């Protein structure tokens, strides 16, 4: 007899009335036009498995992996079906039965281990030799095109991790906060991590970066490896339990979505802090007039329900910055964690749609608040041969801080 999908009740699965609204917004369905790609198809399949009508075989497991977890289906669903719970439970059962697919196994193994990521840092000078610079800082291009994919961009691994148990003091301190960096800022986008600190210091926050923090667990959680996820969560709960700090800040959408579930002290996304400080940011100025557009990361607007006007108001506050809206600014960029590795061609289609919308907006810089989105969008822009820079919002705002106020 087939095993029921862990944690899924008949009520939860049968809440879906098969209205098909999720088909209108699903970026994967938009490419494949096949029912198993969309939430409705996956929920139907999960229900049949739950009832014992179908066995959870490899083909069903593959269908559960055909999803970027962008949560657009959950947002539009008139019945508020908890799609995230359904998909993670289904993947968890598939993982118990068949183990993780090879690309997810590799991602979980690498990103869950600070030691492995630190060791990879020795490759930093070598990777520079085999890649060329791109328009977006800290992102490098392979010098050859890959069949069916074209240009491929990689983040530059840093020779030293960013997390060093260091405290960065604000000149006019009004609060003390902890920075949850996540793997990408600790090991790849270390200059962006420095800019996050610079911006927060400028806003009056002293920032401490605990060295013992580990991966937020997102690669394991979204793959359905809940045992690894729980182990990482437990470690982070211990590290982030100091009560002499006001809150924890993260500058990665996916880290925020995941750690808000388990860290005991309040957690804020960087964009939430920036929005609270918009009056101060009105005094900041870019060195030259620039058209800027914003990409809404899925795990900020849907994963955490952070209002879409927050980043727009922050950008509009900066002098010399002309905000221009792109079409479908909240559509997924196609990254979806390891989805990009498991389904590179579908991911590319979604990515190119995003890049084309950026091109049509007329912006010279696209900004967002997720290192995964930065990397994937920067690649899409190179593939579309656009003259647009992709930046994390901290990188953009660091250029706008009044020079006279920067620490020497
Ligand atoms: S929108 Fe909701 S109720 Fe309608 S088919 Fe999709 S999951 Fe089911
Ligand atoms: S989470 Fe996104 S990709 Fe997955 S089924 Fe829903 S809309 Fe489609």
XYZ file of N, CA, C and O in Angstrom, residues 14-16 54 82 118 129 164 172 213 233 256 259 264-266 270 273 283 312-313 342 346 351 369 382 400:
108
model
N -8.072 18.370 -0.382
C -9.359 18.486 -1.091
C -9.930 19.902 -1.041
O -11.001 20.170 -1.575
N -9.159 20.806 -0.429
C -9.570 22.216 -0.421
C -9.483 22.784 -1.848
O -10.187 23.723 -2.206
N -8.584 22.220 -2.656
C -8.425 22.674 -4.045
C -9.661 22.274 -4.842
O -10.005 21.096 -4.915
N -2.656 5.891 -6.145
C -1.396 5.831 -6.897
C -0.228 5.650 -5.935
O -0.287 6.089 -4.780
N -2.823 25.780 0.963
C -1.441 25.945 1.433
C -0.497 25.104 0.566
O -0.036 24.022 0.952
N 34.222 27.052 2.894
C 35.486 27.737 3.203
C 36.630 27.110 2.382
O 37.449 27.819 1.803
N 40.906 33.005 -13.217
C 41.669 32.764 -14.449
C 40.801 32.175 -15.558
O 41.040 32.393 -16.728
N 33.151 36.670 10.647
C 34.350 36.543 11.475
C 34.086 37.014 12.897
O 34.965 37.551 13.548
N 26.516 56.992 15.296
C 25.459 57.473 16.195
C 24.504 56.311 16.471
O 23.438 56.233 15.887
N 27.198 31.005 12.858
C 25.931 30.784 12.146
C 26.154 29.831 10.974
O 27.237 29.774 10.402
N 18.574 24.457 11.467
C 17.714 25.404 12.186
C 18.063 25.398 13.678
O 18.194 26.454 14.310
N 15.365 34.928 4.732
C 14.334 35.582 5.561
C 13.085 34.717 5.653
O 12.520 34.520 6.734
N 14.199 31.636 7.980
C 14.582 31.838 9.394
C 13.494 32.510 10.212
O 13.456 32.365 11.424
N 14.104 32.780 17.338
C 13.184 33.207 18.404
C 13.094 34.731 18.578
O 12.116 35.249 19.075
N 14.195 35.447 18.244
C 14.111 36.908 18.356
C 13.620 37.488 17.025
O 13.707 36.820 16.006
N 13.064 38.724 17.017
C 12.494 39.242 15.775
C 13.509 39.258 14.622
O 14.689 39.531 14.829
N 16.234 43.261 5.155
C 16.856 44.578 5.000
C 15.840 45.591 4.469
O 15.794 46.732 4.925
N 13.822 47.253 7.098
C 14.577 48.275 7.860
C 14.689 49.546 7.010
O 14.470 50.662 7.505
N 17.995 61.828 2.150
C 19.209 62.668 2.086
C 20.330 61.994 1.303
O 21.441 62.496 1.251
N 9.820 50.245 -3.522
C 9.589 51.346 -4.476
C 9.762 52.681 -3.748
O 10.423 53.605 -4.254
N 9.201 52.772 -2.542
C 9.323 54.040 -1.804
C 10.765 54.313 -1.402
O 11.211 55.459 -1.398
N 18.207 21.550 -11.960
C 17.453 20.354 -12.349
C 16.688 20.557 -13.661
O 16.457 19.610 -14.390
N 13.907 25.111 -18.802
C 12.673 25.824 -18.384
C 13.079 27.076 -17.593
O 12.544 28.167 -17.787
N 13.810 32.990 -17.042
C 14.843 34.015 -16.850
C 14.856 35.021 -18.002
O 14.951 36.239 -17.795
N 16.637 42.249 -3.753
C 17.189 41.974 -2.429
C 17.331 40.480 -2.193
O 16.821 39.949 -1.216
N 22.984 39.110 -19.531
C 24.118 38.804 -20.429
C 23.621 37.987 -21.619
O 24.047 38.217 -22.748
N 25.132 55.753 -2.603
C 24.334 56.969 -2.414
C 24.549 57.627 -1.048
O 24.102 58.749 -0.817
